[in-house]
Short mmCIF file of C-alpha atoms in Angstrom, two decimals:
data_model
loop_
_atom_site.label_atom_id
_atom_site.label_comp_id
_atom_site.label_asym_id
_atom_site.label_seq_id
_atom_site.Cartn_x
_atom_site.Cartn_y
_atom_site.Cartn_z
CA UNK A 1 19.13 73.71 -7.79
CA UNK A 2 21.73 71.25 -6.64
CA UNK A 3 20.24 69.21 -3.69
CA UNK A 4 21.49 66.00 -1.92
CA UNK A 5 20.49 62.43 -2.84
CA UNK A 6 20.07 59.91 0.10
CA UNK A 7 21.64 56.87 -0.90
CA UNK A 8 19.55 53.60 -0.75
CA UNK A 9 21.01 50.59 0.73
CA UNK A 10 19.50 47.33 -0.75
CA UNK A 11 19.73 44.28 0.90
CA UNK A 12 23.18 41.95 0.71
CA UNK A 13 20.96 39.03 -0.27
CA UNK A 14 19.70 38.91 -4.04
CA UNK A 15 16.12 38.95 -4.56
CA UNK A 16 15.27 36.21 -6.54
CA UNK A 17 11.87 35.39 -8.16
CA UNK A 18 10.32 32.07 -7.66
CA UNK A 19 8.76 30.00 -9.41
CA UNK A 20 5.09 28.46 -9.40
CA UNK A 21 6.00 25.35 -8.40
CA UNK A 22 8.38 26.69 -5.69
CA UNK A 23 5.79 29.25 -4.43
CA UNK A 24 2.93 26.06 -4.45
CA UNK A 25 5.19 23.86 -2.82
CA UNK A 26 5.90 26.95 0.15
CA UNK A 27 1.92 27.10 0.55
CA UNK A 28 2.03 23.41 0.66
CA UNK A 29 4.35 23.24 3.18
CA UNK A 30 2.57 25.52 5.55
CA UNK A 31 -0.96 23.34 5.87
CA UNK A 32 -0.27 20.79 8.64
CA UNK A 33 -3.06 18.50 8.01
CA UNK A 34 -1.44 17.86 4.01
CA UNK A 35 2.07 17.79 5.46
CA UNK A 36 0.45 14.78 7.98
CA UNK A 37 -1.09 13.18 5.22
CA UNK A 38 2.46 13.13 2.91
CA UNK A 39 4.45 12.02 5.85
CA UNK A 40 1.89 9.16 6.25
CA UNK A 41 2.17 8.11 2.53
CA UNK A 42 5.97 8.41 2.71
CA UNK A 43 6.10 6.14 5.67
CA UNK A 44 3.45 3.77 3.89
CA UNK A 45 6.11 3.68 0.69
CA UNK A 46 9.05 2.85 3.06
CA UNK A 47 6.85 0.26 4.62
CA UNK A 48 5.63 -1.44 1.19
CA UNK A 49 9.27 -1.81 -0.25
CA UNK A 50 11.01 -2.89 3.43
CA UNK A 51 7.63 -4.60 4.17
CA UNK A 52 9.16 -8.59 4.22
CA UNK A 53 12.51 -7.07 6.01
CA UNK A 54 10.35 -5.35 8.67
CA UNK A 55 7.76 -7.91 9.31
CA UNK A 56 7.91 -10.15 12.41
CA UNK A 57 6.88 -13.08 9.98
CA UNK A 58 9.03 -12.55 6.85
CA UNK A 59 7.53 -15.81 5.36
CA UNK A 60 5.94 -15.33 1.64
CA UNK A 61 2.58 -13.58 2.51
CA UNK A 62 3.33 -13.53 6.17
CA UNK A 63 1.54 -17.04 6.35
CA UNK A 64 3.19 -19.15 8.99
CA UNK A 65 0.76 -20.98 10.51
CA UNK A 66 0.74 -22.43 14.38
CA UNK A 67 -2.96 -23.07 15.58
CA UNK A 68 -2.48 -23.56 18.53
CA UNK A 69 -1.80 -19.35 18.62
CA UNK A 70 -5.46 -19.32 17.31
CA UNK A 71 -6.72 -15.14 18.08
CA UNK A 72 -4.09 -14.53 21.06
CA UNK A 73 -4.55 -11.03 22.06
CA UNK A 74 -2.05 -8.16 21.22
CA UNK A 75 0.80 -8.22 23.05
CA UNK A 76 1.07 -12.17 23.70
CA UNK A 77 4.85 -13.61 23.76
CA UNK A 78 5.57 -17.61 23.55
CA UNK A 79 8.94 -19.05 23.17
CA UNK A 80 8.90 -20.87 19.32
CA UNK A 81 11.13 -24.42 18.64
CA UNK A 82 12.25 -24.29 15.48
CA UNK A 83 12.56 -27.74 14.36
CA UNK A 84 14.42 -28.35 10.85
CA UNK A 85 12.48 -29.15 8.05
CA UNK A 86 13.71 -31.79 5.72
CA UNK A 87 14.34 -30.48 1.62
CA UNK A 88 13.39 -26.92 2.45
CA UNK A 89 15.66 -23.93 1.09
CA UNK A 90 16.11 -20.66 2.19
CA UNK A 91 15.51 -17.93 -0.43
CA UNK A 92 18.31 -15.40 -0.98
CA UNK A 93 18.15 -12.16 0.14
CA UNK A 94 17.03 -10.36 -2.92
CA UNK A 95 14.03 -12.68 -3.50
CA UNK A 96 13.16 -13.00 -0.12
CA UNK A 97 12.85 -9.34 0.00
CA UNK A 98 10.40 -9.18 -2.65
CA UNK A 99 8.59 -12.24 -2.18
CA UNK A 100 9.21 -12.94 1.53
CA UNK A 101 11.68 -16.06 3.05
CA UNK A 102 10.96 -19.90 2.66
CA UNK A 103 11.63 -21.30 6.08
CA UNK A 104 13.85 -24.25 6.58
CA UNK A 105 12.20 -25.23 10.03
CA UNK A 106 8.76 -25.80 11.45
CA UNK A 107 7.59 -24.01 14.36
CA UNK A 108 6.45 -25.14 17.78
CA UNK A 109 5.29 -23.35 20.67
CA UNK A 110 6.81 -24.21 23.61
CA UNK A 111 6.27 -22.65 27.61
CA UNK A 112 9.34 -23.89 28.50
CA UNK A 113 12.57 -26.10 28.03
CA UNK A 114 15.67 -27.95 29.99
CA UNK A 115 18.40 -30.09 28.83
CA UNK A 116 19.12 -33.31 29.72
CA UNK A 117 22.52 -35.24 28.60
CA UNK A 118 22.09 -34.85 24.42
CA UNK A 119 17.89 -34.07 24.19
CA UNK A 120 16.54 -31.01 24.33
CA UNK A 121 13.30 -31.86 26.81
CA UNK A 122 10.39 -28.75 26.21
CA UNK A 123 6.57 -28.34 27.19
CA UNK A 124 4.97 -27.78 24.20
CA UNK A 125 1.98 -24.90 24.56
CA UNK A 126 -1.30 -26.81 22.76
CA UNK A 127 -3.35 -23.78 23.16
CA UNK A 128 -5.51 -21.94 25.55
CA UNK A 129 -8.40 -24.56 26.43
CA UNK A 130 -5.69 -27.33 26.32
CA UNK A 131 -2.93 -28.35 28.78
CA UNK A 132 0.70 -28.39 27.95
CA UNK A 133 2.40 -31.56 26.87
CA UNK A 134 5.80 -32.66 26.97
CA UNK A 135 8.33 -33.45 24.75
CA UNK A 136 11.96 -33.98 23.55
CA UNK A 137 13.94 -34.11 21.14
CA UNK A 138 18.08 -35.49 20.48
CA UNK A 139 20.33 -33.15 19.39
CA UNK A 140 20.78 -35.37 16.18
CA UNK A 141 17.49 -34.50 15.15
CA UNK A 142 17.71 -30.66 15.74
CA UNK A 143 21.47 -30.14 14.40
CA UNK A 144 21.95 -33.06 11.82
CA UNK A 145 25.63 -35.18 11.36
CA UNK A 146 27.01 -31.16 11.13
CA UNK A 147 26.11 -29.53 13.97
CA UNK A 148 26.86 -32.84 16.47
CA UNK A 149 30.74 -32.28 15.77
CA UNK A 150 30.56 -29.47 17.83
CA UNK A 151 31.26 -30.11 21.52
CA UNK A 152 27.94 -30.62 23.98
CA UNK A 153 28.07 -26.99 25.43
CA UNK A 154 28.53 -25.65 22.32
CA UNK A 155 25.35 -27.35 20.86
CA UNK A 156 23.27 -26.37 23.71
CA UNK A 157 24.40 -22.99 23.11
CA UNK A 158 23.85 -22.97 19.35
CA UNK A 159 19.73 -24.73 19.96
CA UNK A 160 19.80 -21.44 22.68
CA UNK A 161 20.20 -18.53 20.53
CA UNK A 162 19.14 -19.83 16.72
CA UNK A 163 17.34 -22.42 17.40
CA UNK A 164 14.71 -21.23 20.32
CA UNK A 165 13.17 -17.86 19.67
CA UNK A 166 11.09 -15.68 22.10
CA UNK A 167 8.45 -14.09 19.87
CA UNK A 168 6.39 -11.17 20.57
CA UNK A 169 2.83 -10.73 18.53
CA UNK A 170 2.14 -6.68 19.36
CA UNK A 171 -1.24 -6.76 17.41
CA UNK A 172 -2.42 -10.75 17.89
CA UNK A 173 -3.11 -13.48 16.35
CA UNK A 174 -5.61 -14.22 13.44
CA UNK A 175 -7.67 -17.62 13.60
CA UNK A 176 -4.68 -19.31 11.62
CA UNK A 177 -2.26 -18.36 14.35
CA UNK A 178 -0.82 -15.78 11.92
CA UNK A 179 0.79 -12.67 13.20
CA UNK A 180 -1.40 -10.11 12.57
CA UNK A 181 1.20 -6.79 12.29
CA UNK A 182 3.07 -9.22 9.82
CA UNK A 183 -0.01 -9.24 7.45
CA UNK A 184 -1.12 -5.73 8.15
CA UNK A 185 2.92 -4.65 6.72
CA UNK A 186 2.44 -6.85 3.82
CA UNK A 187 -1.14 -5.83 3.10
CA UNK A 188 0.08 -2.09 2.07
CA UNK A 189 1.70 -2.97 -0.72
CA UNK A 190 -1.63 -4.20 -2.01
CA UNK A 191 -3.34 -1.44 -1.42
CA UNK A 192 -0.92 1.08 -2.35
CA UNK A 193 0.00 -1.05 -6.22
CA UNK A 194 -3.54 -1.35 -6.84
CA UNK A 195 -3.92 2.88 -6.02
CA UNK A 196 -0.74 3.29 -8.53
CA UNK A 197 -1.47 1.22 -11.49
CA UNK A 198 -5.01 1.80 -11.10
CA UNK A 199 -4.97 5.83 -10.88
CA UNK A 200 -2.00 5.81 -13.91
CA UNK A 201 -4.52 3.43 -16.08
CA UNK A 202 -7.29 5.93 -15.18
CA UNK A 203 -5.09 9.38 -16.06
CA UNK A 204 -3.84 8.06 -19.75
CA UNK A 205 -7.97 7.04 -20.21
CA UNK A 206 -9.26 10.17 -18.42
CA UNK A 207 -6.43 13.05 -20.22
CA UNK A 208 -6.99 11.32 -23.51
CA UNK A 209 -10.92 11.50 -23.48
CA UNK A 210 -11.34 14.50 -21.70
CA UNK A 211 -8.64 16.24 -24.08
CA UNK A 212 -10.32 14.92 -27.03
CA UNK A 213 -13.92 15.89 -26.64
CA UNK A 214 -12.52 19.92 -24.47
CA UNK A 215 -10.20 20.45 -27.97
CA UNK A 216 -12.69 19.60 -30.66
CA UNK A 217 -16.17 19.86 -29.14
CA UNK A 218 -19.12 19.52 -31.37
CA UNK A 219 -20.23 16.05 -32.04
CA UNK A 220 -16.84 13.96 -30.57
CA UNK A 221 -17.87 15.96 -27.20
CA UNK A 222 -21.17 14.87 -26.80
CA UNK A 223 -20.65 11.26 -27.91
CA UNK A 224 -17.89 10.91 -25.48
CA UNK A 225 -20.34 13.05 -22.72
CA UNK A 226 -22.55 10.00 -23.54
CA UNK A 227 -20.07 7.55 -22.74
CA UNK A 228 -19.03 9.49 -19.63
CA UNK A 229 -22.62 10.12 -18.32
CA UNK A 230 -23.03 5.99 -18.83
CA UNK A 231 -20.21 5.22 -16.68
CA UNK A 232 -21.26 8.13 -14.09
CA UNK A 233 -24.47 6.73 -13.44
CA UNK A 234 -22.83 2.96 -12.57
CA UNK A 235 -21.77 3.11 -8.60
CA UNK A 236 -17.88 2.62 -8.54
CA UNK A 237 -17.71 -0.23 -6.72
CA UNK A 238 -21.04 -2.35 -8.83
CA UNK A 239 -18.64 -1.31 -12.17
CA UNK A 240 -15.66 -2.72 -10.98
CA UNK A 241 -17.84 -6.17 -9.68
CA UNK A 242 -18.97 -6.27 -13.21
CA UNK A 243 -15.46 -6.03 -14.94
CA UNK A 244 -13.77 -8.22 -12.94
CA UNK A 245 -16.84 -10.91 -12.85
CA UNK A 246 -16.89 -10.64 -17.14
CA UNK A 247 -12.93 -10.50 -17.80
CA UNK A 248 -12.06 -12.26 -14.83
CA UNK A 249 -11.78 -15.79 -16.38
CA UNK A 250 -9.53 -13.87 -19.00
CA UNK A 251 -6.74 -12.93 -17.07
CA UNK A 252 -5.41 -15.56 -14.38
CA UNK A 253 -3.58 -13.31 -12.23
CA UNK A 254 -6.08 -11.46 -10.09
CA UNK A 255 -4.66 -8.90 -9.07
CA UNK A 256 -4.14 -7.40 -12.82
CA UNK A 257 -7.51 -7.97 -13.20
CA UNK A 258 -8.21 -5.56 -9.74
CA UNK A 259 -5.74 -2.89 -11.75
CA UNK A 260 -8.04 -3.02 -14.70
CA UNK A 261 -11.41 -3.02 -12.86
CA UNK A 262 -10.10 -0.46 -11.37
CA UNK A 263 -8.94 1.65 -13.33
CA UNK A 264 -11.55 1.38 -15.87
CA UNK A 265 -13.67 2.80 -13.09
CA UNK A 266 -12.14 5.76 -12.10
CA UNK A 267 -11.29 7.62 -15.10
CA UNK A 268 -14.53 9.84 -15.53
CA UNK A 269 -13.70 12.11 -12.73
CA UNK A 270 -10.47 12.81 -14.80
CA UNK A 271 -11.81 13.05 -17.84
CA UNK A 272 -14.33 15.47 -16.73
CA UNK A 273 -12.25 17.24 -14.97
CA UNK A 274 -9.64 17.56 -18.22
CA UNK A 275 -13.06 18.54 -20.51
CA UNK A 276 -13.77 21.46 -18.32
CA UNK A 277 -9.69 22.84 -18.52
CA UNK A 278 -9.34 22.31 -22.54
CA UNK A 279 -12.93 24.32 -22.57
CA UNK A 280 -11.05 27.36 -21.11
CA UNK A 281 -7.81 26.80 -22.25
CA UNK A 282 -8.63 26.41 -26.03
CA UNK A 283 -9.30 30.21 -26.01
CA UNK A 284 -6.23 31.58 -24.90
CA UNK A 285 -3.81 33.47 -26.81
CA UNK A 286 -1.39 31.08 -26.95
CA UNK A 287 -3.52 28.29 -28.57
CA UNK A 288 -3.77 30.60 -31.86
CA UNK A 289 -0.64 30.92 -31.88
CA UNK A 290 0.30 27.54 -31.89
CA UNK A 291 -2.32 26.87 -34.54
CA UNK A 292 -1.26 30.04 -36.53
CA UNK A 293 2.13 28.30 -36.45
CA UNK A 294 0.82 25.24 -38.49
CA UNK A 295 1.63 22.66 -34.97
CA UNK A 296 -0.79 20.10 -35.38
CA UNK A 297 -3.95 18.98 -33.20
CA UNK A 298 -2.25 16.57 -31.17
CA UNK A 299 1.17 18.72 -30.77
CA UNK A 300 -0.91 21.64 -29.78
CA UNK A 301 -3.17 19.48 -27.20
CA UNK A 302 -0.11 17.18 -25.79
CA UNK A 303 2.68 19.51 -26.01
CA UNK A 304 0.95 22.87 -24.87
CA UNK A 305 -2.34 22.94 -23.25
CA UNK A 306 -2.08 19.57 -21.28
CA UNK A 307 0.61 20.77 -19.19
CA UNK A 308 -0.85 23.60 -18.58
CA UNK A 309 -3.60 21.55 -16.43
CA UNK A 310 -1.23 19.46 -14.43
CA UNK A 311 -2.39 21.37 -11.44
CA UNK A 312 -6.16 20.10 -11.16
CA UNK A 313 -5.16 16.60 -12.58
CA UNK A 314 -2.66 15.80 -9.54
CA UNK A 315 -5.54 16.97 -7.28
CA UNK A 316 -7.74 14.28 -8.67
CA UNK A 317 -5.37 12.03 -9.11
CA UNK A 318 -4.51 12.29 -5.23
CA UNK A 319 -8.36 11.76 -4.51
CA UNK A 320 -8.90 8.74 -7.24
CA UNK A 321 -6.01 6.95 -5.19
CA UNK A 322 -7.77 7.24 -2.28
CA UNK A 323 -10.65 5.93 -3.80
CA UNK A 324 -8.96 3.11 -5.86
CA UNK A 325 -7.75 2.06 -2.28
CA UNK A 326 -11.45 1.91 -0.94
CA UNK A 327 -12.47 -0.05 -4.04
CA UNK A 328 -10.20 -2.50 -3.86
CA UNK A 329 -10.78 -3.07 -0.11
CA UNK A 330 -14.35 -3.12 -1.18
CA UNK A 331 -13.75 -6.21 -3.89
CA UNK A 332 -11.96 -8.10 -1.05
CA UNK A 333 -14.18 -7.79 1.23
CA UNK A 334 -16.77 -9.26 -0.72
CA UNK A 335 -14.72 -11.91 -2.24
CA UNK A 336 -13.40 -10.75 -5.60
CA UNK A 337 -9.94 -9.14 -4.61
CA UNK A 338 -7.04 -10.86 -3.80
CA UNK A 339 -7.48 -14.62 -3.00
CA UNK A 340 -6.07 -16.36 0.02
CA UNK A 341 -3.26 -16.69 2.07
CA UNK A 342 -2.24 -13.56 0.52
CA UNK A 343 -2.92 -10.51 3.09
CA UNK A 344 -5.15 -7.95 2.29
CA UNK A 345 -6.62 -5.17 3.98
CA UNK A 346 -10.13 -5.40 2.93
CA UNK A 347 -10.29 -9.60 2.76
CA UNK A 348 -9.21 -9.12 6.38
CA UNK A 349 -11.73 -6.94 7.08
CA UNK A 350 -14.54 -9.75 5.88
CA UNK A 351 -12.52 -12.16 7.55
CA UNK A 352 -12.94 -10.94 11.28
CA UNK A 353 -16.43 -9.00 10.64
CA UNK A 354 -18.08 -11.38 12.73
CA UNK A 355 -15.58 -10.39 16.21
CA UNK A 356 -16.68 -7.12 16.00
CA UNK A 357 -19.55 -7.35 18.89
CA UNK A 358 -16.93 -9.72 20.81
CA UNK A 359 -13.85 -9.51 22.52
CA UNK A 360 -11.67 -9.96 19.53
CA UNK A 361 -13.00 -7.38 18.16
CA UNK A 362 -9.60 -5.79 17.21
CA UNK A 363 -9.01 -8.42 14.38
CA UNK A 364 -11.47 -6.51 12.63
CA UNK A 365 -10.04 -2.85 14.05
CA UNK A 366 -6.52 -3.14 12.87
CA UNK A 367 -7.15 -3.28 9.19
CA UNK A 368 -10.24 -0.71 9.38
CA UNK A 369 -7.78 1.60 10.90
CA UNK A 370 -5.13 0.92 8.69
CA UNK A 371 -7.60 1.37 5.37
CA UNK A 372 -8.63 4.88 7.02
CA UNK A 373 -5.17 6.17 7.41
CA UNK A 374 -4.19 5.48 4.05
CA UNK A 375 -7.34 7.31 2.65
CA UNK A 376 -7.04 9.85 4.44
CA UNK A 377 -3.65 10.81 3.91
CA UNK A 378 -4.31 11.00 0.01
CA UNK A 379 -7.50 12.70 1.25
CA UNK A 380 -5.28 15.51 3.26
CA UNK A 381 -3.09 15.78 0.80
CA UNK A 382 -5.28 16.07 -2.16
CA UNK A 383 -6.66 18.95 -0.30
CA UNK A 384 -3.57 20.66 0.38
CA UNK A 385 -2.42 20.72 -3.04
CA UNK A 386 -6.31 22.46 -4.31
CA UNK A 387 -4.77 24.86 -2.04
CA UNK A 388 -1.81 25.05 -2.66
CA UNK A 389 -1.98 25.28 -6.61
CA UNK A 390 -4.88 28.08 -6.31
CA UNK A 391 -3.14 31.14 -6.42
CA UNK A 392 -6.21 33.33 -7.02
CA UNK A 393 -6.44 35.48 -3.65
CA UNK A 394 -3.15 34.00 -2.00
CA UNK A 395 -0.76 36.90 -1.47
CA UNK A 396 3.04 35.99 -0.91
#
């Protein structure tokens, strides 16, 4: 019997399959609160590698002092006199970029300024219990044998607009006269170094371990459970006070030393985490295979289960930053992070603890907030990719 066939008409646009990582990254995509948290960590990148070209107070640790700016609130604008320095030099861009900008001049507040025949005549601001005081200075002093070949309007002009400088502090002063935002900008790329260094030290400790005693179990697994269960019992923060009090008078640079404490303290939760995977995963099908094949221990843990288990280790990894960011914070504020002038977030934090029941109590505010931001970001986003990367009852 000869009947009709209705013709099917498929869709212009090929159908094409995608893979896990595209179909994780889609899931990803669609939870707000770990989109929030990634944009957060993107901007905190920018800000750690732009931080000295950003900061109001580009000097090396953001550490120009004027006392008599001692805790202004936020928001506070003075007029600042730069007066030349003798023998300084400027850095060049690339080094001042990384390490912040030597100034050539020394700054002085001043309320206000006139000019009178070849002197520069200013009030200079002493502070807030103090009253202003005058002063002056001769153009020969502020623009050296150079800058007096100019003509009188033209050195007026040039002390004007280089040499006076309105200057806006949006989040204060510290007790140093330091601006505050400056050291906040700088203080990320502490926090976010230590995270880095201290979460990659932790993964090659935790993988290795954890791969170890998952693959061969018996007698290797429990003596590295032992070792495990040791560090597990130590509170984070008491483990890393205790390597960086012992090795600390090895290694001169501190903040290496805050990498290794740290990291030396945060690789169990990867290393358990890894143990639990290779327990599964040394069943499968394609495990025999590889060992029916004649690929070696290390090949077959390395080069085929490992990543396999990427998934779960970037999801720890996320929430071990976070963490290595609280530890350090911790360490600083208790003495044993990174030593003065340079800014941290968590020596600033023990630095103003004592304006919290005052008025000034945002000196201790801005760097609490900034440490919870940071944390929670790798917090959201940590999340989002558990999410994400379970597939198990997610339908496309």
């Amino acid at each position: 019997m000869e009947g009709s066939v209705d013709k099917i008409n498929l869709p212009a646009t090929e159908i094409q399959s995608q893979s896990l990582n595209a179909k994780a990254w889609k899931r990803l995509k669609r939870n707000r609160s770990a989109m929030f948290g990634l944009v957060i960590i993107v901007i905190s990148v920018l800000l750690a590698f732009f931080a000295y070209a950003l900061a109001p107070d580009n000097s090396p640790s953001a550490n120009e002092q004027i006392l008599q700016l001692e805790t202004h609130p936020p928001g506070f604008s003075i007029k600042i006199l730069k007066r030349p320095r003798e023998g300084a030099q400027k850095s060049n861009l690339i080094s001042g970029l990384w390490n912040g900008f030597n100034k050539d001049y020394e700054p002085l507040p001043i309320t206000d300024y006139s000019f009178k025949g070849d002197s520069l005549l200013f009030t200079e601001y002493m502070g807030k219990s103090f009253k202003p005081e005058g002063g002056h200075m001769a153009f020969s002093e502020l623009l050296g044998s150079d800058g007096l070949k100019r003509s009188l309007a033209e050195q007026k002009d040039f002390i004007e607009h280089h040499l006076i400088e309105k200057r806006t502090y949006w989040l204060g002063t510290d007790k140093f006269g330091r601006d505050i935002l400056s050291r906040l900008l700088i203080g990320v790329r502490v926090s976010l170094s230590v995270g880095l260094i201290s979460v990659g030290i932790s993964l090659i400790i935790g993988i290795f371990l954890g791969a170890v005693a998952g693959y061969f179990r018996g007698w290797v697994d429990e003596a590295i459970m032992f070792v495990i269960n040791v560090f597990w019992s130590i509170p984070t923060i008491l483990l890393a006070m205790g390597l960086y009090i012992s090795a600390g008078s090895l290694i001169e640079n501190k903040l290496v030393m805050i990498f290794i404490a740290v990291g030396m303290t945060m690789w169990v939760d990867t290393a358990r985490i890894v143990r639990g995977q290779f327990i599964v995963l040394r069943e499968m099908e394609f495990v025999a295979a590889a060992k029916s094949l004649g690929f070696s221990n290390l090949r077959i843990i390395f080069r085929h289960i490992v990543p396999n288990i990427w998934g779960p280790i970037i999801v720890v990894a996320c929430a071990n930053f976070a963490n290595a960011i609280l530890v350090e914070s911790g360490l600083s504020y208790i003495g044993l992070g990174i030593q003065p002038p340079a800014p941290s977030w968590g020596s600033m934090l023990n630095e103003y603890k004592d304006f919290i029941d005052s008025n000034k109590a945002y000196l201790a505010l801005f760097p609490g907030l900034a440490i919870m931001l940071l944390v929670l970001a790798f917090n959201l986003v940590g999340n989002g990719l558990r999410d994400a990367l379970d597939v198990k009852g997610q339908l496309e």
